[in-house]
PDB file of C-alpha atoms in Angstrom:
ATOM      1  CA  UNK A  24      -8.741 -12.787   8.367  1.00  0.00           C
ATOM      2  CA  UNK A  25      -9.059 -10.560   5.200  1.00  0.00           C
ATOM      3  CA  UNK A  26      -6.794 -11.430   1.871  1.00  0.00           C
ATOM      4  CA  UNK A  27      -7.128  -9.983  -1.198  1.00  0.00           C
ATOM      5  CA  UNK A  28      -6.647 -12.094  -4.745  1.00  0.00           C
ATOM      6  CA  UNK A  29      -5.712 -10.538  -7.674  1.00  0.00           C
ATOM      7  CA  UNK A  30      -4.784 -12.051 -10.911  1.00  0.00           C
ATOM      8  CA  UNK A  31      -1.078 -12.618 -11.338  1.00  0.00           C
ATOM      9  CA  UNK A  32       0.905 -10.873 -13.736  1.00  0.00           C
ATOM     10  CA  UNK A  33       2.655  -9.712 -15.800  1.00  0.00           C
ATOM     11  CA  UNK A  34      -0.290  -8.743 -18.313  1.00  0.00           C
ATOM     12  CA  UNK A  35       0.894  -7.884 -21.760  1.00  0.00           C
ATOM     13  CA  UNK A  36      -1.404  -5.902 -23.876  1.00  0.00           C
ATOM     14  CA  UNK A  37      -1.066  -3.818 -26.779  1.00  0.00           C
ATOM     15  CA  UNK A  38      -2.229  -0.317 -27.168  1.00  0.00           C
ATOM     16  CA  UNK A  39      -5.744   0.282 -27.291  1.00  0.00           C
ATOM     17  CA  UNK A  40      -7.237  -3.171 -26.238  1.00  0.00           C
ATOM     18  CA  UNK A  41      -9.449  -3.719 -23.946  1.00  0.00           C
ATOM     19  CA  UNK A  42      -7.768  -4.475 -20.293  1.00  0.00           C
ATOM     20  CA  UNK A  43      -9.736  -6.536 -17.048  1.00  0.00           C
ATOM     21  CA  UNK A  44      -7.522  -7.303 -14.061  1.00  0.00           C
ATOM     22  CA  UNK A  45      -9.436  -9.425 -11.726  1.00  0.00           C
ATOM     23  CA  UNK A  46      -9.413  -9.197  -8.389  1.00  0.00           C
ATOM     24  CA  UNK A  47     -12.006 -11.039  -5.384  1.00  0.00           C
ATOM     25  CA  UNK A  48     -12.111 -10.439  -1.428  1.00  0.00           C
ATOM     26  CA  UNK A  49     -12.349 -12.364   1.784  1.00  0.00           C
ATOM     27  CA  UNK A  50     -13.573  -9.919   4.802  1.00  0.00           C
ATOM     28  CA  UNK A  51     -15.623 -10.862   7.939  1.00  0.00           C
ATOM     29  CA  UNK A  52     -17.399  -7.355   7.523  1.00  0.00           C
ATOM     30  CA  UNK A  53     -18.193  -5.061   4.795  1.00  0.00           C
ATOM     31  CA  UNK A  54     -15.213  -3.076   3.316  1.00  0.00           C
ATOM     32  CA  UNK A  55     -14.082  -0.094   1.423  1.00  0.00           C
ATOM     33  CA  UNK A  56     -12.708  -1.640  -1.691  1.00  0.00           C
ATOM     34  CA  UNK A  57     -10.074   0.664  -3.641  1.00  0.00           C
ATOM     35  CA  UNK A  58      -6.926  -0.077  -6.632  1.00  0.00           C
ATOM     36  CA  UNK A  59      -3.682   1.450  -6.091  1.00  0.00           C
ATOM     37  CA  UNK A  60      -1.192   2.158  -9.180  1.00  0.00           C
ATOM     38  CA  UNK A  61       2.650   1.903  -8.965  1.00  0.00           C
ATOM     39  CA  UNK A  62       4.153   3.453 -11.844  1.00  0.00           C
ATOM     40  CA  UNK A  63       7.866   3.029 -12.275  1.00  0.00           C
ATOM     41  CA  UNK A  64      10.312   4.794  -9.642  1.00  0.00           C
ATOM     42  CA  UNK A  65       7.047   6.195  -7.636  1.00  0.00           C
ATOM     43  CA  UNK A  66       5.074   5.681  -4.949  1.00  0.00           C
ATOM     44  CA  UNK A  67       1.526   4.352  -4.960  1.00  0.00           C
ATOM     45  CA  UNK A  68      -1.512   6.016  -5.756  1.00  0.00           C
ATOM     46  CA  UNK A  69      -5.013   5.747  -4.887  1.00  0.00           C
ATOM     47  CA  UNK A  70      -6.503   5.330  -8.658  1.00  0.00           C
ATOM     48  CA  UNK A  71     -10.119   4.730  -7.672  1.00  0.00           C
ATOM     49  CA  UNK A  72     -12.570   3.492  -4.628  1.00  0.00           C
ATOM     50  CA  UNK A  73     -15.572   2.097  -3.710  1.00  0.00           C
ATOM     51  CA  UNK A  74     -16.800   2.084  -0.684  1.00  0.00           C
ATOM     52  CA  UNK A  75     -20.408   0.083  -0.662  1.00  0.00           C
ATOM     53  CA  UNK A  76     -21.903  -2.862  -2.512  1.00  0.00           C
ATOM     54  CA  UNK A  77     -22.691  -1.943  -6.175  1.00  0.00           C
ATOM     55  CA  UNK A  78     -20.323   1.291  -5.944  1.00  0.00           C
ATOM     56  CA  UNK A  79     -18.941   2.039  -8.988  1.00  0.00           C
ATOM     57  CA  UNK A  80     -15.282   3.596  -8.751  1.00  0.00           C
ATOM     58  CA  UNK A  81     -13.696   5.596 -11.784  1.00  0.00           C
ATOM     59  CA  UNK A  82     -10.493   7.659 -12.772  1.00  0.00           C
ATOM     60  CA  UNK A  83      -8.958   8.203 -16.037  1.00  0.00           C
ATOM     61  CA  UNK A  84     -10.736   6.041 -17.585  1.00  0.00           C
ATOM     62  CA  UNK A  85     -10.739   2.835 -15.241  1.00  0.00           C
ATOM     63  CA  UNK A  86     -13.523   1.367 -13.787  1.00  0.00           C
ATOM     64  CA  UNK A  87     -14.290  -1.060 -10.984  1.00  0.00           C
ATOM     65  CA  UNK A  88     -17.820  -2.051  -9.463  1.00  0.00           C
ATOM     66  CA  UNK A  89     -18.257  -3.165  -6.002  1.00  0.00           C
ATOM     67  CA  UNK A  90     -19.960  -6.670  -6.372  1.00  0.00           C
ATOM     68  CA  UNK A  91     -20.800  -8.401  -2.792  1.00  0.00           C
ATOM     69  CA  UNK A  92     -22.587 -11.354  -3.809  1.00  0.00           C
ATOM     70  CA  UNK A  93     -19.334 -12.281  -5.670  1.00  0.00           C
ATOM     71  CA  UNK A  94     -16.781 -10.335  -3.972  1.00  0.00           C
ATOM     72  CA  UNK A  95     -14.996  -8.915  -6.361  1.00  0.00           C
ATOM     73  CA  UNK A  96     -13.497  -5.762  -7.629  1.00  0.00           C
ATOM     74  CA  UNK A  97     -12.359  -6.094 -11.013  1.00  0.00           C
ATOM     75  CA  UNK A  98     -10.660  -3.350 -12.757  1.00  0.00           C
ATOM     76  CA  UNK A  99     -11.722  -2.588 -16.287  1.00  0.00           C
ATOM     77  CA  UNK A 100     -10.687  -0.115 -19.110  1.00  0.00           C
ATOM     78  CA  UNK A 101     -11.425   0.114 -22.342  1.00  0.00           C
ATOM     79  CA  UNK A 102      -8.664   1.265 -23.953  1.00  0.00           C
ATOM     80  CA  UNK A 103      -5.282   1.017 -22.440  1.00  0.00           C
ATOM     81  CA  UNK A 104      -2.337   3.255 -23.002  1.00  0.00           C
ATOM     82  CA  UNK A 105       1.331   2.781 -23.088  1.00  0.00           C
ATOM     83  CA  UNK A 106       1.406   5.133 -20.368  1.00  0.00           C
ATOM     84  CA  UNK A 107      -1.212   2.829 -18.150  1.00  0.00           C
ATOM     85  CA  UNK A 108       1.987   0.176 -18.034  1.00  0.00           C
ATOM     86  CA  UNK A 109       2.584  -0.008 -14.103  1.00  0.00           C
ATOM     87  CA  UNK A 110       1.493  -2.564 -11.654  1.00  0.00           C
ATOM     88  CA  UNK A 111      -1.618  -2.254  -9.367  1.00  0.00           C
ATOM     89  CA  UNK A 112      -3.154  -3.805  -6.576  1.00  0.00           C
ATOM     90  CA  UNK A 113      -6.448  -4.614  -5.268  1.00  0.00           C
ATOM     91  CA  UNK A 114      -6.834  -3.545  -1.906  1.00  0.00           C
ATOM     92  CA  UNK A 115      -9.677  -3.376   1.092  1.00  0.00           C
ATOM     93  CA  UNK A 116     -10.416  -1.521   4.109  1.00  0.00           C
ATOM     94  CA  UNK A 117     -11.739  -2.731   6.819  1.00  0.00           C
ATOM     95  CA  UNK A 118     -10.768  -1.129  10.114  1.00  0.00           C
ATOM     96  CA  UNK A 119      -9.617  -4.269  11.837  1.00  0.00           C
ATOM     97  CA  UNK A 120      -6.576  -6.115  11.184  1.00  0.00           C
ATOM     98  CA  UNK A 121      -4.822  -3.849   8.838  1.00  0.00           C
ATOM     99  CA  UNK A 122      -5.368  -1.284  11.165  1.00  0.00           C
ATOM    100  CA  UNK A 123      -8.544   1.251  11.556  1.00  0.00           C
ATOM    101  CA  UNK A 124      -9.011   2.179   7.796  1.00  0.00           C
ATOM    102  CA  UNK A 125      -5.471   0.874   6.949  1.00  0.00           C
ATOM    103  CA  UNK A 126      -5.192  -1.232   4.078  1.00  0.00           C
ATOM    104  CA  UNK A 127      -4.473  -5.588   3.118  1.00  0.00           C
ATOM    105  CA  UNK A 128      -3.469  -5.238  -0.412  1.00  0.00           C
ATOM    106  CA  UNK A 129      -3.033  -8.184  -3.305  1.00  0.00           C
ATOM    107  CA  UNK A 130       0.304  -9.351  -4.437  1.00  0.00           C
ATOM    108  CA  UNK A 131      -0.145  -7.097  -7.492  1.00  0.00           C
ATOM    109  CA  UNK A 132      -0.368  -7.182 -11.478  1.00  0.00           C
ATOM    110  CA  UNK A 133       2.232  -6.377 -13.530  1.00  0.00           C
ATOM    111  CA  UNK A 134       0.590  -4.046 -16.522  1.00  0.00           C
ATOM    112  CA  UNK A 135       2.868  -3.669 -19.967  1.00  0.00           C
ATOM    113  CA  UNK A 136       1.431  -1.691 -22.673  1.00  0.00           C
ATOM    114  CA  UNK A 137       2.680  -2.474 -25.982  1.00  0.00           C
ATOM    115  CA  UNK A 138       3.027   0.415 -28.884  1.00  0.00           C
TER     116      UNK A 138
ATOM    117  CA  UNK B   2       2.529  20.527   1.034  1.00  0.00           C
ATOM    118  CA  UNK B   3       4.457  18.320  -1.306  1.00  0.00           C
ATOM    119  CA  UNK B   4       2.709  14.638   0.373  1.00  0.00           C
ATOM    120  CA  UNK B   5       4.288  12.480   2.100  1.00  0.00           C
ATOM    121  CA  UNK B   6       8.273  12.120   2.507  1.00  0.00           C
ATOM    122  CA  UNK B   7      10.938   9.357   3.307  1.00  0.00           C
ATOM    123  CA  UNK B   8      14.631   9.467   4.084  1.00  0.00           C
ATOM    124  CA  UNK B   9      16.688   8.231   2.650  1.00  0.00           C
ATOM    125  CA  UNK B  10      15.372   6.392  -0.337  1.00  0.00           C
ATOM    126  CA  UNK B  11      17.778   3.962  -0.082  1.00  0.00           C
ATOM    127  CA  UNK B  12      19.994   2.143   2.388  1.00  0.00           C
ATOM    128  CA  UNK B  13      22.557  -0.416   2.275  1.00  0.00           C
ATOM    129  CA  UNK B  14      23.898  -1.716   5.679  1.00  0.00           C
ATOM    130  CA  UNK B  15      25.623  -5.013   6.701  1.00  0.00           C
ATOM    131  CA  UNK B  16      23.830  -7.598   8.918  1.00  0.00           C
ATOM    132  CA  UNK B  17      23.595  -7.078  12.292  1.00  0.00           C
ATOM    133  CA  UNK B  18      23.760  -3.218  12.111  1.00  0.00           C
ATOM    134  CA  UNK B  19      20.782  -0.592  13.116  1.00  0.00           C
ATOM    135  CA  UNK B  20      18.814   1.031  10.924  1.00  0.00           C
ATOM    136  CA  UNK B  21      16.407   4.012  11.210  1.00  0.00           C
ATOM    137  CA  UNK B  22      13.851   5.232   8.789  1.00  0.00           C
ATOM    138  CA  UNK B  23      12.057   8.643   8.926  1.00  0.00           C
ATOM    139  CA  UNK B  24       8.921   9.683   7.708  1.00  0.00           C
ATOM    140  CA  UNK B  25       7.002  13.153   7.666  1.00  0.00           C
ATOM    141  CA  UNK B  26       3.343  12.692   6.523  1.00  0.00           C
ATOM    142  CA  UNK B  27       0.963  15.403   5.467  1.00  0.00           C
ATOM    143  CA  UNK B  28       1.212  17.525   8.321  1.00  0.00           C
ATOM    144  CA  UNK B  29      -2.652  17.836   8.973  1.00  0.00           C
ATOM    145  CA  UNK B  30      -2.973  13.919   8.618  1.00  0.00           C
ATOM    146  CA  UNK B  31      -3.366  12.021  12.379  1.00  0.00           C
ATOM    147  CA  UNK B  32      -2.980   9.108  11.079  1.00  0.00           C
ATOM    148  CA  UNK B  33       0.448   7.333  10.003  1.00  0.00           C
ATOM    149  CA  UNK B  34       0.988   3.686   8.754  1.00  0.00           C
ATOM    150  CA  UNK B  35       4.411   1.427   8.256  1.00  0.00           C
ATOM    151  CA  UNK B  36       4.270  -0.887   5.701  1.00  0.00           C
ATOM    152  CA  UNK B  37       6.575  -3.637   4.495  1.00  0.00           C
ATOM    153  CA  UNK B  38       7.166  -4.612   0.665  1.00  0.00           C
ATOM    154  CA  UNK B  39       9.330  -7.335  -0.615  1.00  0.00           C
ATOM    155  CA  UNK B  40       9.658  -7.848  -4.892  1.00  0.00           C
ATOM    156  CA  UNK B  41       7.081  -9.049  -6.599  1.00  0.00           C
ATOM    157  CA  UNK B  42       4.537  -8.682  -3.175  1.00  0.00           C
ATOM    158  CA  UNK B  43       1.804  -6.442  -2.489  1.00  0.00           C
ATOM    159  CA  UNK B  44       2.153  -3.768   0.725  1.00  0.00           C
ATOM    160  CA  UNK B  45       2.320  -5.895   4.458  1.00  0.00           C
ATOM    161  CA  UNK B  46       0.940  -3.662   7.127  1.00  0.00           C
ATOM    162  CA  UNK B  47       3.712  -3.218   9.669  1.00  0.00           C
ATOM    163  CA  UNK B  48       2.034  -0.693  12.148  1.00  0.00           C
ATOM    164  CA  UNK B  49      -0.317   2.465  12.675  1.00  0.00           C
ATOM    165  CA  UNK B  50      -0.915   5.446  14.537  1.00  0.00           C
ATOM    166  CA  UNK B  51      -2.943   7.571  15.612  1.00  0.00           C
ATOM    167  CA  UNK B  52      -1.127  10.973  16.376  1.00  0.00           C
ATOM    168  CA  UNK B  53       1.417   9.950  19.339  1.00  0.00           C
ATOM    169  CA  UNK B  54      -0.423   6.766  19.891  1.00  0.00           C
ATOM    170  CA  UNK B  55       0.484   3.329  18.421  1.00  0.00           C
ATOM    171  CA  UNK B  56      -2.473   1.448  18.119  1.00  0.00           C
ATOM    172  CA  UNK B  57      -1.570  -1.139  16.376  1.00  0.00           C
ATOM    173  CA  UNK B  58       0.959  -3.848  15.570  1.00  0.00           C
ATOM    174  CA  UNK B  59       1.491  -6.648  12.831  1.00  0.00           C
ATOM    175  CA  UNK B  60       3.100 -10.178  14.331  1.00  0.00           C
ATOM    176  CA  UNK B  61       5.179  -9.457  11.640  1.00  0.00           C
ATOM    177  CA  UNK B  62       7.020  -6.528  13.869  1.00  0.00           C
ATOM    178  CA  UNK B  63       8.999  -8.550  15.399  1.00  0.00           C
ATOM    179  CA  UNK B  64      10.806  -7.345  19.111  1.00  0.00           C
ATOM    180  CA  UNK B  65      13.680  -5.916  16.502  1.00  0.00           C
ATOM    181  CA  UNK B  66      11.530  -3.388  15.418  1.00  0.00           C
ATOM    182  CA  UNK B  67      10.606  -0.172  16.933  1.00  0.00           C
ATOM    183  CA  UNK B  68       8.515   2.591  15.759  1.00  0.00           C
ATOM    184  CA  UNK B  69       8.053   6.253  17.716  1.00  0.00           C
ATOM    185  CA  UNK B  70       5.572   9.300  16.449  1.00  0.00           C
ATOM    186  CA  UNK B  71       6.781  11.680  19.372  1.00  0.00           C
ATOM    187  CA  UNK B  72       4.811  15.071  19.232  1.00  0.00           C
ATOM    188  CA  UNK B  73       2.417  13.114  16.412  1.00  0.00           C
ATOM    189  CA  UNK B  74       4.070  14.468  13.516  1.00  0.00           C
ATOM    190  CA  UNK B  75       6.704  12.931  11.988  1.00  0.00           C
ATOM    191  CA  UNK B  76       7.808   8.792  12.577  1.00  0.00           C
ATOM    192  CA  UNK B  77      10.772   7.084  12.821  1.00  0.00           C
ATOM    193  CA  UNK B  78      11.079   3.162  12.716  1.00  0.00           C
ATOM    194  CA  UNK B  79      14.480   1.250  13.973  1.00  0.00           C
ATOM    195  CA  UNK B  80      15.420  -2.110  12.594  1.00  0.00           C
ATOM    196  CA  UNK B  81      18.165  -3.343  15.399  1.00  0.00           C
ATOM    197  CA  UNK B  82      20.467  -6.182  14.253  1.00  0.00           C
ATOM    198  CA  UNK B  83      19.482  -5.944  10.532  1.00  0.00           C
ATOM    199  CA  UNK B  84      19.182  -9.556   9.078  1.00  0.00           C
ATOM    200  CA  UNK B  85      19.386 -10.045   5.430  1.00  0.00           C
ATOM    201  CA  UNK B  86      15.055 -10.640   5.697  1.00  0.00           C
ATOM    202  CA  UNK B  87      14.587  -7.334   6.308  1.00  0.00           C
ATOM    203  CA  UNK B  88      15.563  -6.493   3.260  1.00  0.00           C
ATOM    204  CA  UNK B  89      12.275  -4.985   1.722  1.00  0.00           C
ATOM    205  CA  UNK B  90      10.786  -1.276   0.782  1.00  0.00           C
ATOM    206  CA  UNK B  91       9.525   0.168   3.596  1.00  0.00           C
ATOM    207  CA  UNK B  92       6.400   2.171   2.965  1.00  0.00           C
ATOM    208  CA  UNK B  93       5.004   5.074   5.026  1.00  0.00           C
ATOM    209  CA  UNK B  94       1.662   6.415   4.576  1.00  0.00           C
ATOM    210  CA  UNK B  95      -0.515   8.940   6.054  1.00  0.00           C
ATOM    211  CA  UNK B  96      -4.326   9.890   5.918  1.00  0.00           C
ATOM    212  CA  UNK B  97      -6.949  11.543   7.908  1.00  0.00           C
ATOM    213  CA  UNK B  98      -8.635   9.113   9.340  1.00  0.00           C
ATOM    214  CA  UNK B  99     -11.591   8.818   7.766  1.00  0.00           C
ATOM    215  CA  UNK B 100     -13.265   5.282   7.316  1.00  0.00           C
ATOM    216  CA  UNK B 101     -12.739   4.564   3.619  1.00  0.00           C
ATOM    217  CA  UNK B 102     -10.703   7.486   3.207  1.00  0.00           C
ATOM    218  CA  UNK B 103      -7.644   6.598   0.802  1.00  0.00           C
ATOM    219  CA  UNK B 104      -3.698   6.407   2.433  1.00  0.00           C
ATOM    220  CA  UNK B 105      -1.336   8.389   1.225  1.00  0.00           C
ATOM    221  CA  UNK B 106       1.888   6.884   0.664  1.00  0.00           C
ATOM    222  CA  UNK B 107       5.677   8.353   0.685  1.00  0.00           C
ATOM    223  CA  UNK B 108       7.549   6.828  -2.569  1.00  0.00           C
ATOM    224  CA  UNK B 109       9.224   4.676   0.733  1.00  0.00           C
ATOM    225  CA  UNK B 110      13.025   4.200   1.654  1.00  0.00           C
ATOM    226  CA  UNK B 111      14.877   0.528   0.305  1.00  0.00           C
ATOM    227  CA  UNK B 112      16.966  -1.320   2.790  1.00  0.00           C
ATOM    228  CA  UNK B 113      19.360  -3.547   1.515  1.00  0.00           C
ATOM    229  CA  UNK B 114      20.959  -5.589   4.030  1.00  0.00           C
ATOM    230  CA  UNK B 115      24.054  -7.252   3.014  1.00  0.00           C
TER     231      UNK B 115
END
């Protein structure tokens, strides 16, 4: 079946440093490939896709590439903000077993931002 | 439209009582997801449909669990004899239905069960 592996948390950082959250993929087919965000007291939010091999999604600064010969995903930015502190999850898309186009997320990483 | 909405945000109940949850997802969305989320886990998919039609079903809905999307708009799902395992968020999300089209999801409703 599909899983998703994402590093474990929580990831303490201070402001301005560079951030990687790593995250890799089992599917039996080729999936959409996206990161969530869960800020504090709110619901999650799609914070960027990809949806083919060597895709590269991006939003507010973040950036993950779509990399099938290693199956991976890893989120990248170069300079965090206190206000990036939240957790996120690695996710993929399928449309089987999660349910057409429904989602098997990671456990998800724990982001703090130091001032 | 405002997204998509869950009532309540939280509830406490004592084992071995029902529970219902409601959600209303974007109302031109035909597609609506349950999903389960327990501390320090990532989203389990629960269920899905596809306007009236429920398509599919995780083995982790047990027979205790029921889930109805009557005229394809809004969803309820029961929880009958509430064990202190079902205590979780419970996540509803909506979307078009377009392959790698992203879910939108309600901020979810918090069952306690005590």
């Amino acid at each position: 079946g599909n899983s998703v592996t994402q590093m474990e948390g929580p990831v303490t950082l201070s402001e301005e440093a560079f951030l990687t959250i790593n995250c890799t993929y089992t599917a039996t087919g080729y999936p959409s490939l996206f990161w969530y965000v869960q800020y504090p007291g709110e619901g999650l939010q799609l914070l960027l896709k990809a949806t083919k091999a060597d895709d590269k999604g991006s939003n507010k600064g973040f950036e993950a590439t779509y990399r099938k010969e290693t199956t991976s995903f890893h989120l990248e930015k170069g300079s965090v903000q206190v206000s990036d502190s939240a957790v996120y999850f690695c996710a993929l898309s399928e449309g089987s077993g999660g349910g057409a186009d429904g989602l098997t997320f990671g456990k998800g990483t724990h982001l703090i931002i130091q001032p | 439209d405002t997204g998509v909405s869950q009532n309540p945000r939280h509830k406490i109940t004592k084992r071995g009582q029902n529970v219902t949850f409601r959600c209303d997802p974007i109302s031109e969305h035909n597609r609506l997801y349950w999903y389960r989320q327990t501390l320090g886990q990532g989203p389990e998919f629960l269920t899905y449909f596809q306007n009236e039609a429920q398509l599919e079903k995780s083995r982790l809905l047990s027979d205790r669990f029921s889930a109805e999307r009557p005229k394809g708009s809004f969803s309820t799902l029961e929880i009958q004899r509430t064990e202190q395992g079902d205590s979780a968020m419970y996540l509803c999300a909506s979307s078009l239905g377009v392959r790698g089209e992203k879910l939108f999801f309600g901020s979810g409703t918090q069952l306690s069960v005590l």
